[in-house]
Coordinates of C-alpha atoms and ligand atoms in Angstrom, one line a residue:
X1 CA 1.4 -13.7 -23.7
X2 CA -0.5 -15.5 -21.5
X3 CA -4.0 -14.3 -19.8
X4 CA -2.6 -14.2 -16.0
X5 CA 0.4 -11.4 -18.0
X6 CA -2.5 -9.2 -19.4
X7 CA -3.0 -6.0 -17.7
X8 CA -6.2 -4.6 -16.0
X9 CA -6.8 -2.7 -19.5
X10 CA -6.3 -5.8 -22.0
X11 CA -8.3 -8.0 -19.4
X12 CA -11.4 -5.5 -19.9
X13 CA -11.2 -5.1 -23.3
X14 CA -11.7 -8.9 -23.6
X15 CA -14.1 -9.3 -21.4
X16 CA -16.2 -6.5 -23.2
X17 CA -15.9 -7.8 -26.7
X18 CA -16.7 -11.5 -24.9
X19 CA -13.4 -12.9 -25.7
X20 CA -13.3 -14.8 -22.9
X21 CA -15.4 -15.0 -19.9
X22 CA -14.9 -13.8 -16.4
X23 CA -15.5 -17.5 -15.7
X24 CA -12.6 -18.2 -17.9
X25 CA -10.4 -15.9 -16.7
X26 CA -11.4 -16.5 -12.9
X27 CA -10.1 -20.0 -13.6
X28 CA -6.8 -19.0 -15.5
X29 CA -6.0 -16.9 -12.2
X30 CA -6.9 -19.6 -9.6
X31 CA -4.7 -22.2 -11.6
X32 CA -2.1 -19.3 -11.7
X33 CA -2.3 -18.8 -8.0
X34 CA -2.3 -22.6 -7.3
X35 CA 0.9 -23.4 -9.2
X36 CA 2.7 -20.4 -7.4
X37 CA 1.2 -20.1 -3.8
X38 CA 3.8 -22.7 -2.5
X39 CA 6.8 -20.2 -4.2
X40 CA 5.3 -16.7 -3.1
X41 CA 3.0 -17.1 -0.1
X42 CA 1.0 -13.9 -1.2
X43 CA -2.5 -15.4 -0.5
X44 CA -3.7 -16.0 3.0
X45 CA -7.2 -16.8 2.2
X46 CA -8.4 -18.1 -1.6
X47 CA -12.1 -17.9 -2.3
X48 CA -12.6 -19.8 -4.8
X49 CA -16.7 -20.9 -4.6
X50 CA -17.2 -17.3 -4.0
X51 CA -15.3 -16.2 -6.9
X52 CA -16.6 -18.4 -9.2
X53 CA -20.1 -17.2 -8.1
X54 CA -19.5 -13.6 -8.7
X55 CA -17.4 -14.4 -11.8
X56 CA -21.1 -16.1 -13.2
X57 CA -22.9 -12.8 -12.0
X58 CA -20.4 -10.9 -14.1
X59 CA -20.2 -13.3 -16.9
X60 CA -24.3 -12.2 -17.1
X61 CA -24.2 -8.9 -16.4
X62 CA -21.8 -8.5 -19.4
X63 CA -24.0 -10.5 -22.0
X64 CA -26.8 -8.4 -20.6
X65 CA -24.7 -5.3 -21.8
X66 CA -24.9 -3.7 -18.6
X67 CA -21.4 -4.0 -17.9
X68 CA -19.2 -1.7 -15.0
X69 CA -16.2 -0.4 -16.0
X70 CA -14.9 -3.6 -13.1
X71 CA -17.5 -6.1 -14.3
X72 CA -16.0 -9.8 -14.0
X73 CA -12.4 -8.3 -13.2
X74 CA -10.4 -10.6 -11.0
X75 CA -9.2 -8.8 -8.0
X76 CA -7.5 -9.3 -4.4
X77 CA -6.9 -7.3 -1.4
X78 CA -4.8 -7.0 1.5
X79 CA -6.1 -9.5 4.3
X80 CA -7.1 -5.7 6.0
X81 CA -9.8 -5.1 4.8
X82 CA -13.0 -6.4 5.9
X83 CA -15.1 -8.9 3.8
X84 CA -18.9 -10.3 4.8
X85 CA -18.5 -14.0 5.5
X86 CA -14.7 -14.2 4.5
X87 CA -12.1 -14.1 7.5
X88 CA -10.4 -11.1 8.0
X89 CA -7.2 -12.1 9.8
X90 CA -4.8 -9.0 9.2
X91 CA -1.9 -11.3 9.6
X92 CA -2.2 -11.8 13.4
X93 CA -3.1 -15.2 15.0
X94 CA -5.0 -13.1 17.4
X95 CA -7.8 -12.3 14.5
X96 CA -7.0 -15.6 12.4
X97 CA -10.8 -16.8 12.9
X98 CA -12.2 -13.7 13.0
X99 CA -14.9 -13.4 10.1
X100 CA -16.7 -9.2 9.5
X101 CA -20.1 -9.2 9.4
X102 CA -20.0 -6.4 6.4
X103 CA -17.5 -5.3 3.8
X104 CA -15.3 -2.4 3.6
X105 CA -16.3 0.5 1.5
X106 CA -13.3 -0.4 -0.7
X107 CA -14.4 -3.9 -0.8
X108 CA -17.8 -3.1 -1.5
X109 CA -17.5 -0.4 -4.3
X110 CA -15.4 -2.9 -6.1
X111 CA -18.1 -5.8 -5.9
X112 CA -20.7 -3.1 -6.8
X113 CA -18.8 -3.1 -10.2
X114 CA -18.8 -6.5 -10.3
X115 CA -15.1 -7.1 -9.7
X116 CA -14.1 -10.6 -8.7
X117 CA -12.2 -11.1 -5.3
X118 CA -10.3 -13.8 -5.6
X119 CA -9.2 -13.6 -1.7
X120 CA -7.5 -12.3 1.4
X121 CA -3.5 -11.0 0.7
X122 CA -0.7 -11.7 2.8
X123 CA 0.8 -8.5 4.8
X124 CA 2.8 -7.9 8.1
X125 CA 0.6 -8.4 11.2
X126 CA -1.4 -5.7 11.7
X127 CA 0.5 -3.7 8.7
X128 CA 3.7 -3.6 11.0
X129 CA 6.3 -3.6 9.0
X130 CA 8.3 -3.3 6.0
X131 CA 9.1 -6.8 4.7
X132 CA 6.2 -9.0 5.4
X133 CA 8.2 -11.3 7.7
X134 CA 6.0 -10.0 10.6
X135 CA 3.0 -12.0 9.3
X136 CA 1.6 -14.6 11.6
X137 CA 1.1 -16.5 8.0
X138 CA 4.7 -16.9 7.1
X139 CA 6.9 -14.4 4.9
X140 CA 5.7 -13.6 1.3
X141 CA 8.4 -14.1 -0.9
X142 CA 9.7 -12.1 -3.6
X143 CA 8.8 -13.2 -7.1
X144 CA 11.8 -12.1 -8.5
X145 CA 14.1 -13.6 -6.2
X146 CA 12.6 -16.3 -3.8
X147 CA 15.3 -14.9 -1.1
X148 CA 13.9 -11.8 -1.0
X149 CA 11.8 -9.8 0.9
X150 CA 8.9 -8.8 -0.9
X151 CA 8.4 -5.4 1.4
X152 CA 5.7 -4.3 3.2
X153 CA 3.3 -4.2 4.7
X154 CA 1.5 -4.9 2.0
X155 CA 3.5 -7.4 0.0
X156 CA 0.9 -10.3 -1.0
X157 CA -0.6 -7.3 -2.7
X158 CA 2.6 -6.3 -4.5
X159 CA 4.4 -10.3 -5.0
X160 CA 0.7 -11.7 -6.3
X161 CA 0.4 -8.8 -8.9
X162 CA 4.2 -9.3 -9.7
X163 CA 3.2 -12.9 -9.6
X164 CA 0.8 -12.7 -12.3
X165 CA -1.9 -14.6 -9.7
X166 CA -4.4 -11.4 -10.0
X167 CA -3.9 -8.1 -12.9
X168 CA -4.6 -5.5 -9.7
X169 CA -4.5 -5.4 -5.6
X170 CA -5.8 -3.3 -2.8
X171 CA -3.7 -2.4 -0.4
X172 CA -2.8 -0.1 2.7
X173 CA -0.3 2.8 2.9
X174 CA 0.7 4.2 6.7
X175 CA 4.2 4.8 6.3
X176 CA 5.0 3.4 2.7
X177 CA 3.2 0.2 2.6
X178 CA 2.1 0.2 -0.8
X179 CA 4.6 2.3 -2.7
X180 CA 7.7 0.5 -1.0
X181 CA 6.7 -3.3 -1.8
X182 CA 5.1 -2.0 -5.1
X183 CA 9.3 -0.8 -5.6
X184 CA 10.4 -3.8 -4.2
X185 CA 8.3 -7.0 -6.3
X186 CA 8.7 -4.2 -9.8
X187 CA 5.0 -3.1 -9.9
X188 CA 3.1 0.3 -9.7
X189 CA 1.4 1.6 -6.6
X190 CA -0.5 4.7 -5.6
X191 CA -0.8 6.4 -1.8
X192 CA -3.8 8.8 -2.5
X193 CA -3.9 11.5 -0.5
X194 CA -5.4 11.1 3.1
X195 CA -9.1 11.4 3.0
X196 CA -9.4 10.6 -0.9
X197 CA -10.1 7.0 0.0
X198 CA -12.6 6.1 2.8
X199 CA -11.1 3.5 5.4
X200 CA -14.5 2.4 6.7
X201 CA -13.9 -1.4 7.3
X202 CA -9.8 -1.5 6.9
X203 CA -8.6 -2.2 10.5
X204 CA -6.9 0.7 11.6
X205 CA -3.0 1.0 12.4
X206 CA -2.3 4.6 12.8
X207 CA -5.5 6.2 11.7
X208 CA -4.4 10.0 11.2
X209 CA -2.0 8.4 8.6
X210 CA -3.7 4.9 7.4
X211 CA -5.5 5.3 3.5
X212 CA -6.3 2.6 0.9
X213 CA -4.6 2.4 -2.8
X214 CA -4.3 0.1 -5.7
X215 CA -1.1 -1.8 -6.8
X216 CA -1.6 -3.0 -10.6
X217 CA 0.3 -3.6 -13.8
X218 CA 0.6 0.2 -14.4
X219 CA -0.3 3.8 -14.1
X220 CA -3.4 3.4 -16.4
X221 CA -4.4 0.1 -14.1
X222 CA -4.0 1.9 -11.1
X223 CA -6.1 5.2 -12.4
X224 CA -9.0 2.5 -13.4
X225 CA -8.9 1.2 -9.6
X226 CA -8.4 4.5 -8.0
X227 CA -11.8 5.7 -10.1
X228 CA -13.6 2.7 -8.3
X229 CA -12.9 3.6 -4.7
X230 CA -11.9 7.5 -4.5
X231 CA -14.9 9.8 -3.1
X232 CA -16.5 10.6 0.1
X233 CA -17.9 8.1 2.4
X234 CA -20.5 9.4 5.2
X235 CA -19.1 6.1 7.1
X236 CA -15.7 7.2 7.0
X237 CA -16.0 11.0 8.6
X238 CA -12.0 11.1 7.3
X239 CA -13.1 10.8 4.0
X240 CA -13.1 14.1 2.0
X241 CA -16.3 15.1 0.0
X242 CA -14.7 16.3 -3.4
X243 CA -15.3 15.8 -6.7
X244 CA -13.5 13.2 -7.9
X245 CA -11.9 13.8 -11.6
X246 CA -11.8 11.5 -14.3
X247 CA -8.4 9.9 -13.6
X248 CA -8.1 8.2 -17.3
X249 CA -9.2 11.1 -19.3
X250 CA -6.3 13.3 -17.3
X251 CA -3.4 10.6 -18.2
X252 CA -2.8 11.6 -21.7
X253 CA -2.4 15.4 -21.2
X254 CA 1.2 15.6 -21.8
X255 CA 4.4 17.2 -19.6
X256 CA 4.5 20.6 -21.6
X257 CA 5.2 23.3 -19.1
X258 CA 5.7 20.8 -15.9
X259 CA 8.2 21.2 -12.9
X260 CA 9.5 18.4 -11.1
X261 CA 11.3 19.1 -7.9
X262 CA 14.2 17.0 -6.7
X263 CA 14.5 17.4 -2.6
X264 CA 18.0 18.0 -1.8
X265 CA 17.7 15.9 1.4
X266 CA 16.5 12.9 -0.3
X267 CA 19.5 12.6 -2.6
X268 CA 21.8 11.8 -0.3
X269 CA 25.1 9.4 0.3
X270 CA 24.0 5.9 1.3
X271 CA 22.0 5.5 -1.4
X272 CA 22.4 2.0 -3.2
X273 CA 24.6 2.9 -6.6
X274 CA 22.0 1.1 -8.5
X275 CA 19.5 3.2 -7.0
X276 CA 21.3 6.4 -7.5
X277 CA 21.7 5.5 -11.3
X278 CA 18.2 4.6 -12.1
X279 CA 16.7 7.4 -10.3
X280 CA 19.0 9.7 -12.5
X281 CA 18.1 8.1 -15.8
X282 CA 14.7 8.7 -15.0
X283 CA 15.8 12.7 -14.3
X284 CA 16.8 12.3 -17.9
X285 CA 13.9 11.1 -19.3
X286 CA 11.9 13.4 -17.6
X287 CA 14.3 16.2 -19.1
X288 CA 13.9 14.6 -22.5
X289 CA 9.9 14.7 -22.0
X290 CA 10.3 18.5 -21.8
X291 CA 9.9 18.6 -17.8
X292 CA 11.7 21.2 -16.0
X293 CA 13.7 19.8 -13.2
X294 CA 14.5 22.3 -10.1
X295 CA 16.4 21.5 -7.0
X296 CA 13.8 21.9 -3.6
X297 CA 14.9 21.6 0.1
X298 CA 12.7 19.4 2.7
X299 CA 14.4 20.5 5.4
X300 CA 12.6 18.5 8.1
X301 CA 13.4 15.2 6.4
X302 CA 16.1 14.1 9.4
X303 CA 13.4 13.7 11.8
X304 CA 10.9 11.9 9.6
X305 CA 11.3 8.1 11.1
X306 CA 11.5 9.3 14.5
X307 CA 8.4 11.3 14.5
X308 CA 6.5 8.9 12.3
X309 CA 7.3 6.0 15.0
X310 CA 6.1 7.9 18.1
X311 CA 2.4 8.8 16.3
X312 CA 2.3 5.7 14.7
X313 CA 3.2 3.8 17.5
X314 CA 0.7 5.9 19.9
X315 CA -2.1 5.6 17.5
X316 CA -1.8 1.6 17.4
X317 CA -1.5 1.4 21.1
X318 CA -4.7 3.0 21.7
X319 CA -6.7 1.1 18.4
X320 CA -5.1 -2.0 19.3
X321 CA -6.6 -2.0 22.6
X322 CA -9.7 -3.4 21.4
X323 CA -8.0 -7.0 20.8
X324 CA -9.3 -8.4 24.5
X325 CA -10.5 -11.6 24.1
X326 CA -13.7 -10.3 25.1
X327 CA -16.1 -9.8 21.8
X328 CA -13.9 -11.1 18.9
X329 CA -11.0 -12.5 18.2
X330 CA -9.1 -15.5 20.0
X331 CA -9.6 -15.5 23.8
X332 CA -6.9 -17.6 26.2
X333 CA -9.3 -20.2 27.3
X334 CA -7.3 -21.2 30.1
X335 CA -7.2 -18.0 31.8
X336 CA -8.0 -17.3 35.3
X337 CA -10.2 -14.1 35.5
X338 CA -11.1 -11.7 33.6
X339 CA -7.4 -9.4 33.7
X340 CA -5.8 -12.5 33.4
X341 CA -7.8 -13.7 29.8
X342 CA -6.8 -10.2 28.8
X343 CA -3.1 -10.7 29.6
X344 CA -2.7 -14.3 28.1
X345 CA -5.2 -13.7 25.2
X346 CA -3.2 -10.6 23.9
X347 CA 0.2 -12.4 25.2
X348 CA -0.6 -15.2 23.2
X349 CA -2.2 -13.3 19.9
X350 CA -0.3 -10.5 19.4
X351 CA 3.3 -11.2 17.4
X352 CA 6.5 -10.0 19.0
X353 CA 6.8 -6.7 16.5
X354 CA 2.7 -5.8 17.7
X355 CA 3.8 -6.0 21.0
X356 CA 7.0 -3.7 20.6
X357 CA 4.9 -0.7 19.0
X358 CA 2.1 -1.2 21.5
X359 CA 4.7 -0.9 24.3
X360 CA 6.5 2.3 22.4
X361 CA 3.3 3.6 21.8
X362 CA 2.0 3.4 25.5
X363 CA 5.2 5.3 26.4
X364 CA 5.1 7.9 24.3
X365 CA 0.9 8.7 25.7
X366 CA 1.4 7.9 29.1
X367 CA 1.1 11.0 31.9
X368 CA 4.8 12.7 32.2
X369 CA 6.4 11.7 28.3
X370 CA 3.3 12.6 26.2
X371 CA 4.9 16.2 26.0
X372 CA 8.1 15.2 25.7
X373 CA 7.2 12.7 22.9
X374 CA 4.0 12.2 21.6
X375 CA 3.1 16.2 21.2
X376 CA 6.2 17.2 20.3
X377 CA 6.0 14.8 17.4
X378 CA 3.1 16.1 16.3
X379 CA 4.4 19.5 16.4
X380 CA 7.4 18.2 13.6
X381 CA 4.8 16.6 12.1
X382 CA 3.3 20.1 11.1
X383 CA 6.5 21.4 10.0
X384 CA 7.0 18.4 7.7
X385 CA 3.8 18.8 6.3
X386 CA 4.9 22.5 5.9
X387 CA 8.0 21.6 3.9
X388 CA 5.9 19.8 1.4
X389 CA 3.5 22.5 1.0
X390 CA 6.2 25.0 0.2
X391 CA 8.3 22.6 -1.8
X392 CA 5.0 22.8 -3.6
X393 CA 4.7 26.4 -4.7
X394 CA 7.8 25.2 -6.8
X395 CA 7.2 22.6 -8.8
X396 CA 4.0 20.6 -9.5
X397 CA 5.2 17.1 -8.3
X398 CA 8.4 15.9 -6.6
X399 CA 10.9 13.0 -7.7
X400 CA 12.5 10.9 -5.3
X401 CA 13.8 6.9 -4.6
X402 CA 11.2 4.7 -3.1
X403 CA 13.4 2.7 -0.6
X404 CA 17.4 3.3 -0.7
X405 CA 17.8 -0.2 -1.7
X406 CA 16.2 -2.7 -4.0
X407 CA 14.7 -5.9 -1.5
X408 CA 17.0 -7.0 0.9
X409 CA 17.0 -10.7 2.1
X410 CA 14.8 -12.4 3.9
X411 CA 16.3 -12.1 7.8
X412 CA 18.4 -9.4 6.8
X413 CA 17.0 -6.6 8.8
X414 CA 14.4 -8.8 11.6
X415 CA 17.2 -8.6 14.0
X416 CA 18.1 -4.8 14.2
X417 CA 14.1 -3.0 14.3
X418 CA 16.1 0.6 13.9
X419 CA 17.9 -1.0 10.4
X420 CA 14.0 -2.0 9.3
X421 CA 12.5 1.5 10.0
X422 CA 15.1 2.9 8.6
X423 CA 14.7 1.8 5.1
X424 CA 11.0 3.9 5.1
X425 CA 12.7 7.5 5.1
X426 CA 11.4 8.1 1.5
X427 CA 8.0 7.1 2.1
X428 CA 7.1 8.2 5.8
X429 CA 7.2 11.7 4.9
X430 CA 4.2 11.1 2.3
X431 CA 2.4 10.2 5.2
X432 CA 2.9 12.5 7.7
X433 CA 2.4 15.3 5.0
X434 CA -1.1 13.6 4.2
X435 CA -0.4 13.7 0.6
X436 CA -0.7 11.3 -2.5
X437 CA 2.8 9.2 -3.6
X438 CA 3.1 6.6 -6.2
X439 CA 6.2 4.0 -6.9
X440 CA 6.5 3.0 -10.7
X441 CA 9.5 0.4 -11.9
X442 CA 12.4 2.7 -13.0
X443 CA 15.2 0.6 -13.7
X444 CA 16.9 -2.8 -12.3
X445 CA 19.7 -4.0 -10.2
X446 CA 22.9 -5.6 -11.0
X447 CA 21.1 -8.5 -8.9
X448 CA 18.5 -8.7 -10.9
X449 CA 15.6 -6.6 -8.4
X450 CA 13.8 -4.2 -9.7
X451 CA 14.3 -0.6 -8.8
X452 CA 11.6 1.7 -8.2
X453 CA 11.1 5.8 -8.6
X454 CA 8.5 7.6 -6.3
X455 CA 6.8 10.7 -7.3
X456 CA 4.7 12.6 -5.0
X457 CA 1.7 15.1 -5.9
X458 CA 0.1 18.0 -4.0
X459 CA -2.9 17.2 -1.6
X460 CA -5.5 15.6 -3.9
X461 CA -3.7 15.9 -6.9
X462 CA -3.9 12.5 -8.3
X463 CA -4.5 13.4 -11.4
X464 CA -1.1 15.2 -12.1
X465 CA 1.1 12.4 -10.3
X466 CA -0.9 9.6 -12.4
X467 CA -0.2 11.7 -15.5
X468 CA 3.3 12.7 -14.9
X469 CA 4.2 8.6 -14.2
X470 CA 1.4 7.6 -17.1
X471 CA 4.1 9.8 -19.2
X472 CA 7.3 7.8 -18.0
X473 CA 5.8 4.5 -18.8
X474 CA 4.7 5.6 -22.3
X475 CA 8.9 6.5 -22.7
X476 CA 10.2 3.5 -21.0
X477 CA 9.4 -0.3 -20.8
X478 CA 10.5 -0.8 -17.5
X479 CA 7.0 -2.1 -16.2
X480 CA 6.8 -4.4 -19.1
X481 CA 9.1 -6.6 -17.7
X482 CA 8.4 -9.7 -15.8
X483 CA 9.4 -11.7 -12.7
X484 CA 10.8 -15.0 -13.8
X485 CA 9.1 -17.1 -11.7
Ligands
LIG1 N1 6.9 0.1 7.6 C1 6.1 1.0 8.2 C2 5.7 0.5 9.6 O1 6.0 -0.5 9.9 C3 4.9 1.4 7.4 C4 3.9 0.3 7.4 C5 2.6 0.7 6.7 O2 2.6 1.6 5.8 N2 1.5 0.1 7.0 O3 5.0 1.2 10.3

């Protein structure tokens, strides 16, 4: 196996016994990422200089034995998050020169460990999306089939890990955006629960439902990340104050005595075959594990997508309204006036998709329809959130598909908007429910794409859902497998 294979894990382990170097390795991921850019498109921005810089640091901080549990990791994130003196373009030409004067608390805890960031991951333009084709950057492509959609919105953070150009990713998770292109590209990914992880920095989408999470390898990888960035930040007022428990240490507890809940509603006909059989298989392993498996009803499920796309929408128009031309960003130099510059500047910046949701989004807030649409959505959000919290005094965790299809093809779906929401019904829910989710690879397609299961845990439970799918990995090899690019 080559270094770029190794997971998060293995990479430390040499690192700490001075194997090889973070210098080494930094290398061995740049080549990596140079040879397969062209194929995937996950990277927006590389920083190499900077990496190798940082990867020196490390490289003495670990012969000074004074090592972070991070120290001279290679890393990426989504091109969200904000990074001192690297642009931060969120995959709209309207911020593609736009450079943060400061880091992101994410961004920043990880470089306090003296993780390497290796740069700025591809994603759909303002996280708007569910395939990565919205990206002002160009589609990333999926590493298992070049055809393919990787998903989204965070798919340079799913495609490079599943690329083997960096062991581990940030990324961002509104309405699915880690756990479904973590599904589609065959990698683990974890939603914590809202508040878990502080957003100070990330450019916010739909900030009642936006939180950070690591894609990696697997379940331990993703525990190891999650311990790096979880906790309360006093810039982030959304950000919980709790202890945070020793992820790692909970992994190897064992299922005895567990309940897993299956929601009726999510089970449903539609459902890829493929999809329907590994999902099942994974019932049985479960059942083999000593699990108990009960049936539990989400009865709100239906109206999910809808409601999800009026607070979603609403909450973009109003933090998107910030992109003016005026203090960042790109400005229409042309313009005549000042309403004018703000017309052509966000005419001209914003993609068509951006556009869409701002427009749905003004709708649903403006004076005569925000009863009809915008409160009213929140009022189903409550009940949603109410169906999980009941479903919960059930079963410990719940068991359900990712996406109802392994990655569709590139185009498929950017004709028909309703056919691209659609295919978040499984994750959306997560969201509006504020609690944690994870996808981990459960099986593959007859095409060849890999298939992933999602499990979801009660509100700051992480430690139970990274357990419970720490348990499936240790029964199954799915996760060991590899794109053959
Ligand atoms: N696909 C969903 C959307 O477009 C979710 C995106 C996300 O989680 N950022 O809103």
């Amino acid at each position: 196996m080559s270094l770029t294979e190794l997971s998060l894990h293995d990479l430390q382990q040499q690192l700490q016994t001075r194997a090889v170097s973070s210098v080494e390795l930094t290398r061995a991921f740049l080549s990596r990422i140079a040879a397969t850019q062209g194929q995937v498109n996950a990277f927006i921005t590389l920083c190499e200089d900077q990496a190798l810089a940082a990867a020196e640091a490390a490289d003495r901080r670990l012969a000074a034995g004074d090592a972070a549990p991070l120290t001279g990791l290679p890393l990426a994130v989504k091109d969200i998050f904000n990074t001192a003196g690297v642009r931060t373009t969120c995959a709209s030409k309207i911020l593609a020169d736009y450079v943060a004067p400061y880091d992101a608390t994410a961004v920043a805890r990880l470089k306090d460990q003296g993780a390497v960031l290796l740069g700025k991951l591809n994603m759909d333009e303002f996280a708007m999306g569910s395939s990565n084709e919205t990206s002002a950057f160009g589609a990333v492509k999926n590493p298992w089939n070049p055809a393919c959609v990787a998903g989204g919105s965070s798919g340079g953070s799913a495609a490079a890990v599943a690329a083997c150009q960096v062991p581990a990713s940030l990324g961002t998770d509104t309405g699915g955006s880690i756990r479904q292109p973590a599904s589609h590209c065959g990698v683990v990914g974890l939603k914590p629960t809202y508040g878990r992880v502080s957003r100070y920095g990330v450019i916010a989408y739909a900030s009642s439902l936006d939180q950070v999470g690591p894609l990696a390898r697997n379940v331990a990888d993703c525990a190891l990340l999650l311990q790096a960035v979880a906790g309360h930040d006093p810039l982030d007022s959304t950000s919980v104050d709790l202890a945070v428990p020793d992820y790692l240490a909970a992994l190897g507890e064992g299922l005895a005595g567990l309940r897993i809940g299956l929601p009726r509603e999510y089970f449903i006909a539609g459902l890829d075959a493929d999809v329907q059989k590994a999902v099942a298989a994974a019932i049985d392993v479960y059942r083999g594990l000593g699990a108990e498996v009960v049936e539990v009803s989400l009865p709100h499920t239906e109206y999910a997508v809808a409601c999800y796309y009026l607070i979603a929408t609403a909450e973009a128009s109003s933090n998107l309204a910030r992109y003016d031309g005026v203090r960042y960003g790109l400005r229409a130099e042309a313009a005549q006036g000042l309403l004018d510059m703000y017309m052509q500047s966000r005419g001209q910046g914003f993609g068509a998709e951006v556009k869409r949701r701002i427009m749905l989004g003004t709708y649903a807030l403006s004076s005569g329809y925000y009863d009809a649409y915008y409160l009213k959505a929140q009022k189903v959000r409550t009940l949603i959130r109410r169906d999980f919290l009941r479903a919960f005094d059930q079963c410990d965790v719940l068991l359900t598909p990712v996406a109802p299809t392994p990655a569709f093809r590139l185009g498929e779906k950017t004709a028909d908007p309703l056919q691209m929401y659609l295919s978040d019904i499984f994750t959306i829910p997560v969201n509006l429910a504020g609690t944690c989710g994870l996808a981990l690879p459960c099986g593959m397609s007859g095409a060849g794409l890999p298939i992933g299961l999602q499990l979801v845990g009660k509100p700051f439970d992480e430690a139970t859902l990274l357990r419970v799918a720490h348990a499936f990995e240790q029964a199954t090899d799915w996760h060991r497998k590899t794109a053959p690019l």
